[in-house]
Coordinates of C-alpha atoms in Angstrom, one line a residue:
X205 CA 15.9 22.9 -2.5
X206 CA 15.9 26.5 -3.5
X207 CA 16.1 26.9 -7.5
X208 CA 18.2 29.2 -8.9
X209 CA 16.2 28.7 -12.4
X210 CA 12.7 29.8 -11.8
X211 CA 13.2 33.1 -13.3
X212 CA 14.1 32.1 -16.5
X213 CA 12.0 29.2 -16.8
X214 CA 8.3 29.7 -15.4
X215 CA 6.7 32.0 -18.5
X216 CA 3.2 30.9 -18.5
X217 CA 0.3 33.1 -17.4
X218 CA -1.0 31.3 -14.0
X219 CA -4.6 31.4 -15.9
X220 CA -3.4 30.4 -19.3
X221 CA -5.5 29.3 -21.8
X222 CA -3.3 26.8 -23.4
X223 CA -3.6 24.5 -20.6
X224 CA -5.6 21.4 -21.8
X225 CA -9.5 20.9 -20.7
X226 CA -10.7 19.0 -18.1
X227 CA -9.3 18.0 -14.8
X228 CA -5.3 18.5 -14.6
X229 CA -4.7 14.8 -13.0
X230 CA -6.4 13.0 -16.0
X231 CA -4.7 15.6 -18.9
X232 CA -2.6 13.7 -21.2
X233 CA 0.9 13.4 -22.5
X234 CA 0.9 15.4 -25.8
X235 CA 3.2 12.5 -27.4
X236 CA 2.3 9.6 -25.9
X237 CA -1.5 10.2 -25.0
X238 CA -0.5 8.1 -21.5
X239 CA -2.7 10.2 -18.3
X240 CA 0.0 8.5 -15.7
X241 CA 2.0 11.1 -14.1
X242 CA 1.2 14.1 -16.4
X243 CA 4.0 17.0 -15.9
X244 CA 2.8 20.3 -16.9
X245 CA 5.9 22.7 -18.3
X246 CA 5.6 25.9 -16.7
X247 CA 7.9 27.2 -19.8
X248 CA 5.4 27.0 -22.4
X249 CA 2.2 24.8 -20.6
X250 CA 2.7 21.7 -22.9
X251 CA 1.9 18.0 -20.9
X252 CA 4.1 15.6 -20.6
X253 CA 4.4 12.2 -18.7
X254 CA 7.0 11.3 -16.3
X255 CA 10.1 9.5 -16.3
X256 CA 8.2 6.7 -14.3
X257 CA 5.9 6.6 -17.6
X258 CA 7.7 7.3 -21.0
X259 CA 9.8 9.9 -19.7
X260 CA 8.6 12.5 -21.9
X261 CA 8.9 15.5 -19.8
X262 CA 12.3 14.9 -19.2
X263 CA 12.7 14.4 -23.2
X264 CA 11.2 17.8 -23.5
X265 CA 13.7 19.2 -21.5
X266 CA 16.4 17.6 -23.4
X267 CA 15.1 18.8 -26.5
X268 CA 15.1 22.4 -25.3
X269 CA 18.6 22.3 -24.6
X270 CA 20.3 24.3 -27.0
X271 CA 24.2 23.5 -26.8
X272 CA 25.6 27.6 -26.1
X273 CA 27.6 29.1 -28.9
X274 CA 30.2 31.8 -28.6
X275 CA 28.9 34.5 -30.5
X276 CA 25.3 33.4 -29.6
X277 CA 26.3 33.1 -25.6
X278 CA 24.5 35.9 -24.3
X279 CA 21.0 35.8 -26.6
X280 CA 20.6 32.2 -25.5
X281 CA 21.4 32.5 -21.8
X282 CA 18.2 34.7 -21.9
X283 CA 16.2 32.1 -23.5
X284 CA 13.8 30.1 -21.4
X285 CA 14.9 26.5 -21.4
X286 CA 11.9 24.6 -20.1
X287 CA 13.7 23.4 -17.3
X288 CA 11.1 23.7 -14.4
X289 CA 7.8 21.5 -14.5
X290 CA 4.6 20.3 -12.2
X291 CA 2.8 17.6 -11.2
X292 CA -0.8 18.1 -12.1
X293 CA -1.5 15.7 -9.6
X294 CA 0.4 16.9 -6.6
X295 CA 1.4 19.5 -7.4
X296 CA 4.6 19.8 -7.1
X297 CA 7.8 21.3 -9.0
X298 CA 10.5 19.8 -10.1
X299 CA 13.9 21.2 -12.0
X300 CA 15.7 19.0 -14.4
X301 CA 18.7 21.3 -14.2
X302 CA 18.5 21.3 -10.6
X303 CA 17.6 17.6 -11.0
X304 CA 15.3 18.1 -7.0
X305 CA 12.3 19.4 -6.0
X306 CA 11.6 22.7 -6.0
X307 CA 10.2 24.6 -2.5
X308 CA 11.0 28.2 -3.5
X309 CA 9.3 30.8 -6.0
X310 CA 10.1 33.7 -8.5
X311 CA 9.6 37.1 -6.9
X312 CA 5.7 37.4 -8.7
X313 CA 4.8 34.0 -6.9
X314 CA 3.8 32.7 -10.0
X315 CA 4.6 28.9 -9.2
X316 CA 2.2 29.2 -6.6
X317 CA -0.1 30.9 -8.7
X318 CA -0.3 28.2 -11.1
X319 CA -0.4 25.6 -8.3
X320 CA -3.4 27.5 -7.3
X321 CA -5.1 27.4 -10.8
X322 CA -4.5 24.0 -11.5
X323 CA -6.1 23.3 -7.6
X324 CA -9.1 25.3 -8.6
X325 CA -9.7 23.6 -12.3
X326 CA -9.1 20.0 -10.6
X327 CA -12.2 20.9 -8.3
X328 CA -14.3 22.2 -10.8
X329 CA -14.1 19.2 -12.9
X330 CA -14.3 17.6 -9.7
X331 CA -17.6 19.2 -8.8
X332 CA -19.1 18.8 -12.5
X333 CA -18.4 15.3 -12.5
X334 CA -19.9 14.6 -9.3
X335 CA -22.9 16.0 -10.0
X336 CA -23.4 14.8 -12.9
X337 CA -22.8 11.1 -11.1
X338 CA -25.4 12.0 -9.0
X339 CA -28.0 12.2 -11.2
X340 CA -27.0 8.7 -12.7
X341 CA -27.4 7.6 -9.0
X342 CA -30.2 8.7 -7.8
X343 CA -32.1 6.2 -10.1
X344 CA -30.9 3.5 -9.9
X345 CA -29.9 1.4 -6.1
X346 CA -26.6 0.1 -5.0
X347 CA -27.1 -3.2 -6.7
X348 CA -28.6 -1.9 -10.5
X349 CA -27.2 -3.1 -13.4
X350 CA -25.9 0.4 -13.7
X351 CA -23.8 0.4 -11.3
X352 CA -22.0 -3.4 -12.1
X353 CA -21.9 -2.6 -15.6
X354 CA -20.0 1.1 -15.2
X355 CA -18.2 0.3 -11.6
X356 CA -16.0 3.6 -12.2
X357 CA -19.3 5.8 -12.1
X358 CA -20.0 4.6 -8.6
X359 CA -16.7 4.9 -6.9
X360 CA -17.4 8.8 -6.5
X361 CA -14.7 8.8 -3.0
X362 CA -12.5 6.2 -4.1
X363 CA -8.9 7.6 -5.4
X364 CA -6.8 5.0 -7.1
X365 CA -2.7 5.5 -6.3
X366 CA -0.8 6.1 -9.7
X367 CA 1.7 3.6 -10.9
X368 CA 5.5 5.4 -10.6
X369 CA 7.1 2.4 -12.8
X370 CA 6.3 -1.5 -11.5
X371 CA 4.8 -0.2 -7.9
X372 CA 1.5 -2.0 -8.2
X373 CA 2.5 -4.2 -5.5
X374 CA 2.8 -1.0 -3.1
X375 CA -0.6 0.6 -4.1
X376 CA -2.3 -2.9 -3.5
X377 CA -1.0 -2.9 0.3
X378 CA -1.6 0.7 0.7
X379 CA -5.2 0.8 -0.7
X380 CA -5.8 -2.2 1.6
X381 CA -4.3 -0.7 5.0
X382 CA -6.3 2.3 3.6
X383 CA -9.8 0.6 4.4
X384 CA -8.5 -1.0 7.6
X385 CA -11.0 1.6 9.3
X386 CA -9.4 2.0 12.8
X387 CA -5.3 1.6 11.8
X388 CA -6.3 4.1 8.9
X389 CA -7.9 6.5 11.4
X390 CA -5.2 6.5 13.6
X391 CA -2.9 7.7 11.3
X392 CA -5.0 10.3 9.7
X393 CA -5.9 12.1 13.0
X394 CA -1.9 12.3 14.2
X395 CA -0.5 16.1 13.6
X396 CA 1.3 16.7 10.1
X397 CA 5.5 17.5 10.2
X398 CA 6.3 21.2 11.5
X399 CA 6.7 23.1 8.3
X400 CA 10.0 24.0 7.9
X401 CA 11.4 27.5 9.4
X402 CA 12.4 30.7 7.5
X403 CA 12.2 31.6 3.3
X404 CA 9.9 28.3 2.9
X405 CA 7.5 28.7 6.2
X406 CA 3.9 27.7 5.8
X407 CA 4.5 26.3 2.4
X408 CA 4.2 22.7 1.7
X409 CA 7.4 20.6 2.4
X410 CA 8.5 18.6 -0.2
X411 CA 11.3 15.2 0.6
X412 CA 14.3 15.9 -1.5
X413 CA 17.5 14.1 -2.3
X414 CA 19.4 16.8 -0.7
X415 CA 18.2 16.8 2.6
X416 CA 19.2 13.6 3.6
X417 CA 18.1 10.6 5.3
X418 CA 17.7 12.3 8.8
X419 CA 14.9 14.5 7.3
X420 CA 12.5 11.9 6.0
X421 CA 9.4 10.6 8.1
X422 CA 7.8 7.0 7.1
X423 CA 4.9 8.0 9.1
X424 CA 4.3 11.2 8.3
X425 CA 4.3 10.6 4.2
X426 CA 1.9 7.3 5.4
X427 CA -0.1 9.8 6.7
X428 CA -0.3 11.9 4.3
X429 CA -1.0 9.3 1.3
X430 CA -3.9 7.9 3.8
X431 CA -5.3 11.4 3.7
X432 CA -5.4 11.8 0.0
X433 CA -7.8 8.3 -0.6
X434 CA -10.9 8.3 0.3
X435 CA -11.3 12.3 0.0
X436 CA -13.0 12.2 -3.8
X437 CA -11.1 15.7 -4.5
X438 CA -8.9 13.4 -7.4
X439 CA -9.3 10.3 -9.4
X440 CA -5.7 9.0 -8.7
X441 CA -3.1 10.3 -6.1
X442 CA 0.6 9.9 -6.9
X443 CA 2.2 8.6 -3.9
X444 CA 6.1 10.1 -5.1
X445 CA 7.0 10.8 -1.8
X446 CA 6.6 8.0 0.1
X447 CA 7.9 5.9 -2.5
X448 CA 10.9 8.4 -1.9
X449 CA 10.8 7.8 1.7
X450 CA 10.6 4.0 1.1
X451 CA 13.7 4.3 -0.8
X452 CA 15.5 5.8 2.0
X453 CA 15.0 3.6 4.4
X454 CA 14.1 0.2 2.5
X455 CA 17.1 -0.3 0.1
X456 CA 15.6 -3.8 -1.2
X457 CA 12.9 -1.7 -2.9
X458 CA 15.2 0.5 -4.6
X459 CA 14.8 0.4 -8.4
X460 CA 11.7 0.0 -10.5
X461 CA 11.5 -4.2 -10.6
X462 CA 8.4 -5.7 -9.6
X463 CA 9.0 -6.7 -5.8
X464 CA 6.6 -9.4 -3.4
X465 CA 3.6 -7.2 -2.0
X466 CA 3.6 -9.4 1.1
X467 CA 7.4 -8.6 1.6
X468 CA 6.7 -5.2 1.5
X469 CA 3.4 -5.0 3.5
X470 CA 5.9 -6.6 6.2
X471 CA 8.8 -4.1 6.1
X472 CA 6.8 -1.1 5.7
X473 CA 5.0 -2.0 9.1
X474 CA 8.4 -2.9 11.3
X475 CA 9.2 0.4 9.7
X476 CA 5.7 2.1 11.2
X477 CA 6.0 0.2 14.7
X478 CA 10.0 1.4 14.8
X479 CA 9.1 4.6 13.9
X480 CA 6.3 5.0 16.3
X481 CA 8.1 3.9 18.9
X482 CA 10.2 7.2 19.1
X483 CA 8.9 11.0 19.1
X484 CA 7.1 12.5 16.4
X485 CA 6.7 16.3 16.2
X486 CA 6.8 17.2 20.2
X487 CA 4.4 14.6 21.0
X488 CA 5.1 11.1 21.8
X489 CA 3.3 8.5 19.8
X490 CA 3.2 6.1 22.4
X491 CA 1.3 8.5 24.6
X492 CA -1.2 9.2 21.7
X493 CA -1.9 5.4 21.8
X494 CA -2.5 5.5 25.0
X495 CA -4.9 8.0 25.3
X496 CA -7.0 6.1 21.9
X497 CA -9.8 4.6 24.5
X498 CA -10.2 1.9 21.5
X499 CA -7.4 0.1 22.3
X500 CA -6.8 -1.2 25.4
X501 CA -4.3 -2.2 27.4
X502 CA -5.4 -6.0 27.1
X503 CA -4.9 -6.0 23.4
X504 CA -1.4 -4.7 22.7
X505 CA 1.3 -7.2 21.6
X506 CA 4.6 -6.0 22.0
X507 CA 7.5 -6.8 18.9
X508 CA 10.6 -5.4 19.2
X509 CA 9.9 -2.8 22.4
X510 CA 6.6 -1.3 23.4
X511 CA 3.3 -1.3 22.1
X512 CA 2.4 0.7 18.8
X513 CA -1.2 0.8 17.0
X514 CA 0.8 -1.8 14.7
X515 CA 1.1 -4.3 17.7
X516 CA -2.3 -3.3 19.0
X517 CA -4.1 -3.9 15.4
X518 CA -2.0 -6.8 13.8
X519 CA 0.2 -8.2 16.4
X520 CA -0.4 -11.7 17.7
X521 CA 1.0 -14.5 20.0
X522 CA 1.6 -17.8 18.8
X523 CA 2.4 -20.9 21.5
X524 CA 5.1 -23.1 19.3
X525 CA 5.3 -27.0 21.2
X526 CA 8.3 -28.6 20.5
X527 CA 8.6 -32.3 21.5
X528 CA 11.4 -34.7 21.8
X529 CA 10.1 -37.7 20.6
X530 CA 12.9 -40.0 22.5
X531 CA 12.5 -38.8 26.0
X532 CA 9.2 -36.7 25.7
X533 CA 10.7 -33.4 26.9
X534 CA 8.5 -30.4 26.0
X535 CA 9.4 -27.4 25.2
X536 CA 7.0 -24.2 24.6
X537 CA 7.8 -20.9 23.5
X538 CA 5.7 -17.8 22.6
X539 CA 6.2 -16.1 19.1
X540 CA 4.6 -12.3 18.6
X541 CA 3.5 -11.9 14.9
X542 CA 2.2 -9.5 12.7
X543 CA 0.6 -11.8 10.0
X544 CA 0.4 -15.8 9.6
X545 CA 1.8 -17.4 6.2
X546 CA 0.0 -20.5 5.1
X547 CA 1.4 -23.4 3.1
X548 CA -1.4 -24.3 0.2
X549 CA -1.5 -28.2 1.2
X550 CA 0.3 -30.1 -1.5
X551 CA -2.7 -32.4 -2.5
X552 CA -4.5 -28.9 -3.8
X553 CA -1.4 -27.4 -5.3
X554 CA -3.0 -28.6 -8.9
X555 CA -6.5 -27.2 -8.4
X556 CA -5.9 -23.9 -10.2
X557 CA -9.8 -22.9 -10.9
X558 CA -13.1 -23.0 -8.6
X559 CA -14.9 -25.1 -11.2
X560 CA -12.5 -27.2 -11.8
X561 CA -13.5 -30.6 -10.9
X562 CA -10.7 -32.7 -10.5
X563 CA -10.9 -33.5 -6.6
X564 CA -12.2 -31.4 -3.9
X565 CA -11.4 -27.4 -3.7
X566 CA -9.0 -26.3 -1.1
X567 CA -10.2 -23.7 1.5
X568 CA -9.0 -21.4 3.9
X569 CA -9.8 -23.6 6.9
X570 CA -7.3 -26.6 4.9
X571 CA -4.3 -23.9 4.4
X572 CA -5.1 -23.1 8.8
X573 CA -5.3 -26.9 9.7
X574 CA -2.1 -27.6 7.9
X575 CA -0.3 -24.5 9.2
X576 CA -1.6 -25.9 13.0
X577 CA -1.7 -29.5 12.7
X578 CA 1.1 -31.4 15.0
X579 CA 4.0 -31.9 12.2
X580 CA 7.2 -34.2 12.6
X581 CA 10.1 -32.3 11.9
X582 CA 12.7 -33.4 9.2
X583 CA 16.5 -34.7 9.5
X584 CA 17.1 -30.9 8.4
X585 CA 15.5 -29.0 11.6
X586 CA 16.7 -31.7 14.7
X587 CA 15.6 -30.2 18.1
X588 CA 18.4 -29.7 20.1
X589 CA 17.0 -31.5 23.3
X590 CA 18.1 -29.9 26.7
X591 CA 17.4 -33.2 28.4
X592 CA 18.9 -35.5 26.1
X593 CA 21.7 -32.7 25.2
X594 CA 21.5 -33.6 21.7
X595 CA 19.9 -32.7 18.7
X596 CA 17.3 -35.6 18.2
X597 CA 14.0 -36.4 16.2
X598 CA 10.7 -33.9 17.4
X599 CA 7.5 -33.1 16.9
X600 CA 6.0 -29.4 16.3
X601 CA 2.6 -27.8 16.8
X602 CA 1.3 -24.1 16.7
X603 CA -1.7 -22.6 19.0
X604 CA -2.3 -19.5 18.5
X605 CA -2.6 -17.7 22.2
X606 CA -3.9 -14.3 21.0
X607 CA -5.9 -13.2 18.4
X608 CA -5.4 -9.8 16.9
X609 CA -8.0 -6.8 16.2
X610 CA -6.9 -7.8 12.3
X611 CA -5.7 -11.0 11.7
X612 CA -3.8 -10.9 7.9
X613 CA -3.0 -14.4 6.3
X614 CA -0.3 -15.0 3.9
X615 CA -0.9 -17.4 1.6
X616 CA 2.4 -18.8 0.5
X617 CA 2.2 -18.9 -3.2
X618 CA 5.6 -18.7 -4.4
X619 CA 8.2 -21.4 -3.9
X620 CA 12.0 -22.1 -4.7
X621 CA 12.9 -24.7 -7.3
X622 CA 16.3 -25.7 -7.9
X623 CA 17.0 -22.6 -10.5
X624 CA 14.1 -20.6 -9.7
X625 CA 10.7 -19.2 -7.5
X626 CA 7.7 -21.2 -9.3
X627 CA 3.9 -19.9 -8.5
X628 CA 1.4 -22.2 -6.9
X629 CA -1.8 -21.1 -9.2
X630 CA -4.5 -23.2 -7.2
X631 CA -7.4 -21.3 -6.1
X632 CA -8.2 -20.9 -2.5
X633 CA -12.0 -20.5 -1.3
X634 CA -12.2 -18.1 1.8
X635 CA -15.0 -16.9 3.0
X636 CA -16.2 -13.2 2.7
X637 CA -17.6 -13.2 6.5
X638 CA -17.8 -15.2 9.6
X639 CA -14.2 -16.9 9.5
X640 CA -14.4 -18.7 13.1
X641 CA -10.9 -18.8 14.5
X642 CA -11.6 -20.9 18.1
X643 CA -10.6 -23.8 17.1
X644 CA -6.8 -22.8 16.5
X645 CA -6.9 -21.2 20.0
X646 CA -4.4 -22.2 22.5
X647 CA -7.2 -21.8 25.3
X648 CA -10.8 -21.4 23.6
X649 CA -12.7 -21.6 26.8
X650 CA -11.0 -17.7 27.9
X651 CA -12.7 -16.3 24.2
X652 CA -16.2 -15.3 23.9
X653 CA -17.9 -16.4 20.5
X654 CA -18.4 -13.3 19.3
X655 CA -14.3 -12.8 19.5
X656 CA -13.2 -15.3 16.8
X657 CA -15.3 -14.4 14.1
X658 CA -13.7 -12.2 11.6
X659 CA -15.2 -10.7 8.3
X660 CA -13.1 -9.9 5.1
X661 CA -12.0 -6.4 4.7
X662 CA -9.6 -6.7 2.2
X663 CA -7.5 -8.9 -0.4
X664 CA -4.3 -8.6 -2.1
X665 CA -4.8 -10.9 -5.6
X666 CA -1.2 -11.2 -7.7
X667 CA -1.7 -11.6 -11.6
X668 CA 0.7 -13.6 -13.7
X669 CA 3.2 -16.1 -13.4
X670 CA 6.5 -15.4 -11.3
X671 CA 7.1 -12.7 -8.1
X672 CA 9.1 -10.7 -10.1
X673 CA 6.8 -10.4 -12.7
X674 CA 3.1 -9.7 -13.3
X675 CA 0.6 -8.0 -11.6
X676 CA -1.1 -6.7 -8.1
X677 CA -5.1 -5.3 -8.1
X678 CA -6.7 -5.2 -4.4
X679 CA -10.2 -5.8 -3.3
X680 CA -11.3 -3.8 -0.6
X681 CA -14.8 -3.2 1.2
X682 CA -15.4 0.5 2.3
X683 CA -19.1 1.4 3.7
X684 CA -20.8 -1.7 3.0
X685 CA -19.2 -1.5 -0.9
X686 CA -16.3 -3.5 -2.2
X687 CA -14.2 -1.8 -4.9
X688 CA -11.4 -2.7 -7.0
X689 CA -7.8 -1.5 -7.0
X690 CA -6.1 -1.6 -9.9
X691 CA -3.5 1.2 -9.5
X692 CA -4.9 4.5 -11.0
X693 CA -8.4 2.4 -11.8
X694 CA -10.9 2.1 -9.1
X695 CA -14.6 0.4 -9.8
X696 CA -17.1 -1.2 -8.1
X697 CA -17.8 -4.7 -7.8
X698 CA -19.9 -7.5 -6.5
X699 CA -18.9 -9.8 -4.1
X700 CA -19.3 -12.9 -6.2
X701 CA -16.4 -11.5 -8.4
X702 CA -14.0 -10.9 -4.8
X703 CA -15.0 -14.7 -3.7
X704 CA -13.4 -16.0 -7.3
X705 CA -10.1 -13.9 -6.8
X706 CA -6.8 -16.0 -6.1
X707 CA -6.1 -14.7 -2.8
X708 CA -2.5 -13.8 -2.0
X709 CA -2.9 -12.0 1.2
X710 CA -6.3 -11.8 3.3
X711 CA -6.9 -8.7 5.8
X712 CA -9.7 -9.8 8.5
X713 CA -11.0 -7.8 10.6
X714 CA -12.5 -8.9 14.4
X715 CA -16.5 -9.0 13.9
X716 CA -17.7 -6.8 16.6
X717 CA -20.4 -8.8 19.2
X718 CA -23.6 -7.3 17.7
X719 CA -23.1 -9.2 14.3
X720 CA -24.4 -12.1 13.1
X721 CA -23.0 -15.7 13.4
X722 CA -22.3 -16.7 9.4
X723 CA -19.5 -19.1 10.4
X724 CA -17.1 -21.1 8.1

């Protein structure tokens, strides 16, 4: 929207020298000390952290307010009232007054004057601090004790995704999908939104809450957080908009409550593939997929209407067998999915450490044998038999038919009690590269080798006790590194520390034929 308030409330000098030192996304609250979400004011330059945070700026605002008096009316109308502030990490204003984003400017420009000043002192420290990581680097190798002991002076590219208040479990999928090279790529080489038309052409386009759902693009503000990780131009990126967008158009993630990362990784890619499906700035997205030579005709999946690079990277076909067990009658049926979830067998579910030596340690290949194994359905899911035209006693087995490019396993470990979701704490030992899916194949024989091996490219871990409480850090591997995601925080680690994690959700990728053969 356009504020009617930037006259009176943007005072400061665009090169001030009251702004703190160092790089604008790392200054700090000046009450709290917090470097979440610092707000600059562009009233008097004091920092602030957001309302996701302590809430400080808007407390600042608040404290500004001077109720009007009659005789005083007109000296305090012209008083600046610290209503208009900026992200120091994207950059964008907000008015509390206006209570939106702000797209316009005062007649001097000097909003985008200060946008441009806070750009060019982020880059500086930027350029300071990498080189002076690059002399740390250059002696010592990838695996010195300097770089396990200080991880965060290693991960010079990586940009950890701020926390806006309990969103941990939608920085751990997004920093995963992130390092998912080819559905990552996709999205980063697809044309930005038009700008809009008119006062506000050729200046960055903000969502707000007046424009309405009509005006909001999942995909494009997907694109656009992809294109901020991996750049090293800022320690942490604050994905506001796309939380915004998510808001829109997810209503069960409205609110600041922790919420189930898998349950999210799911909605925000029928979301993509819906999206995707349609036009998207003159150009259809289906034909974009199309002309990607990378995937091929052979290894789309089509969910809910045609093919999108989320069918072609994720989806699958299971082959569910159901049999009547009273006059044999076979029924078959072919599932598309997007990810697998996997019961924890029940004689592991006490196993809750590696080292723990009470009975064997359950595996990844023991959660994919129970999820395929032939299963005797209960009293409470009778097949309705077409033969016997009754519901009667049956038996039920999975194949899966196709594999996809990245094949993402659920591991199911939160279940319903009577009064409420308990978490099933047992540790599950996966393999960091050569998981051999041809045994679960519906037809083996029509696979090459080299086709059901997958390596490890990511892994969701949750932290704590319940779904709606606790924690979500991601492991990822990016250029032959793996890294930790811990919201803002991103470090290097070792693969010995990833192989310990509690797995929650696993991203493998297909191992391309030139690799090795490390099987499970």
């Amino acid at each position: 929207m356009e504020c009617p308030h930037l006259s009176s409330s943007v005072c400061i000098a665009p090169d001030s020298a009251k702004f703190p030192n160092g790089s604008p996304s790392s200054w700090c609250c000046s009450v709290c000390r917090s470097n979440k979400s610092p707000w600059v004011c562009l009233t008097c330059s004091s920092v602030h952290c957001g309302r996701y945070v302590n809430g400080h700026a808007k407390k600042h605002y608040e404290d500004a307010q001077v109720p009007l008096t009659n005789h005083k009316k007109s000296e305090k109308q012209d008083k600046p009232q610290h209503t208009v502030c900026m992200d120091c990490s994207s950059y964008s204003t907000y008015c509390y007054r206006c209570d939106d984003f702000v797209v316009n400017d005062t007649k001097l420009g000097l909003v985008q004057k200060v946008r441009e000043h806070l750009q060019n002192l982020e880059n500086s420290a930027f350029t300071a601090d990498r080189h002076r990581k690059r002399k740390l680097l250059e002696n010592s190798s990838l695996n010195s004790k300097l770089l396990k002991v200080n991880g965060s002076t290693a991960a010079i590219c990586a940009t950890g995704l701020r926390n806006l208040g309990n969103t941990c479990f939608m920085n751990a999928i997004l920093q995963s999908l992130s390092n998912i090279e080819q559905f990552c790529c996709y999205f980063k080489e697809l044309p930005a939104v038009e700008l809009r038309n008119g006062k506000t052409a050729g200046r960055r386009t903000y969502h707000t809450r007046s424009q309405g759902d009509n005006n909001v693009s999942l995909v494009e503000e997907f694109r656009k957080t992809l294109c901020a990780l991996w750049q090293g131009s800022q320690t942490a990126f604050s994905p506001e908009s796309l939380f915004y967008v998510v808001w829109k158009i997810m209503p069960n993630f409205r609110g600041y409550q922790q919420q189930d990362a898998h349950e999210f990784m799911r909605y925000l890619l029928d979301h993509l593939h819906l999206e995707l499906q349609g036009g998207f700035n003159g150009v259809s997205r289906s034909a974009i997929l199309q002309e990607n030579s990378t995937l091929s005709a052979s290894n789309k999946c089509c969910i809910n209407g045609a093919s999108t690079v989320v069918t072609a990277i994720f989806g699958g076909i299971l082959q569910n067998e159901v049999n009547c067990l009273i006059c044999g009658t076979e029924s078959r049926k072919f599932d598309p999915f997007l990810d697998l979830s996997l019961d924890i067998p029940s004689q592991f579910r006490n196993k809750r450490s590696k080292n723990q030596e009470n009975g064997p340690v359950c595996s990844l290949r023991d959660c994919l044998r129970s999820f395929t194994d032939l299963e005797e359905l209960d009293e409470t899911e009778l097949y309705m038999c077409h033969k016997c035209k009754k519901k009667q006693k049956s038996t039920k087995k999975f194949w899966i038919q196709k594999l996809p490019k990245v094949l993402c396993l659920h591991l199911k470990r939160f279940h319903w009690t009577a009064y409420l979701r308990n978490k099933v704490d047992t540790y599950v030992e996966f393999p960091l590269r050569g998981l051999d899916m041809k045994c679960y194949l519906l037809e083996p024989e029509n696979r090459g080798p080299e086709h059901c091996l997958y390596d490890l490219a990511a892994v969701v871990v949750h932290h704590g006790s319940g779904v709606g409480s606790g924690h979500y850090t991601a492991y990822a591997t990016h250029e032959g590194r793996w890294f930790h995601f811990n919201d803002s925080t991103v470090t290097l680690t070792d693969e010995d520390t990833v192989v310990k994690a509690k797995a929650y959700i696993l991203f493998y990728v297909e191992r391309q034929a030139k690799a090795g053969s490390d099987k499970l």
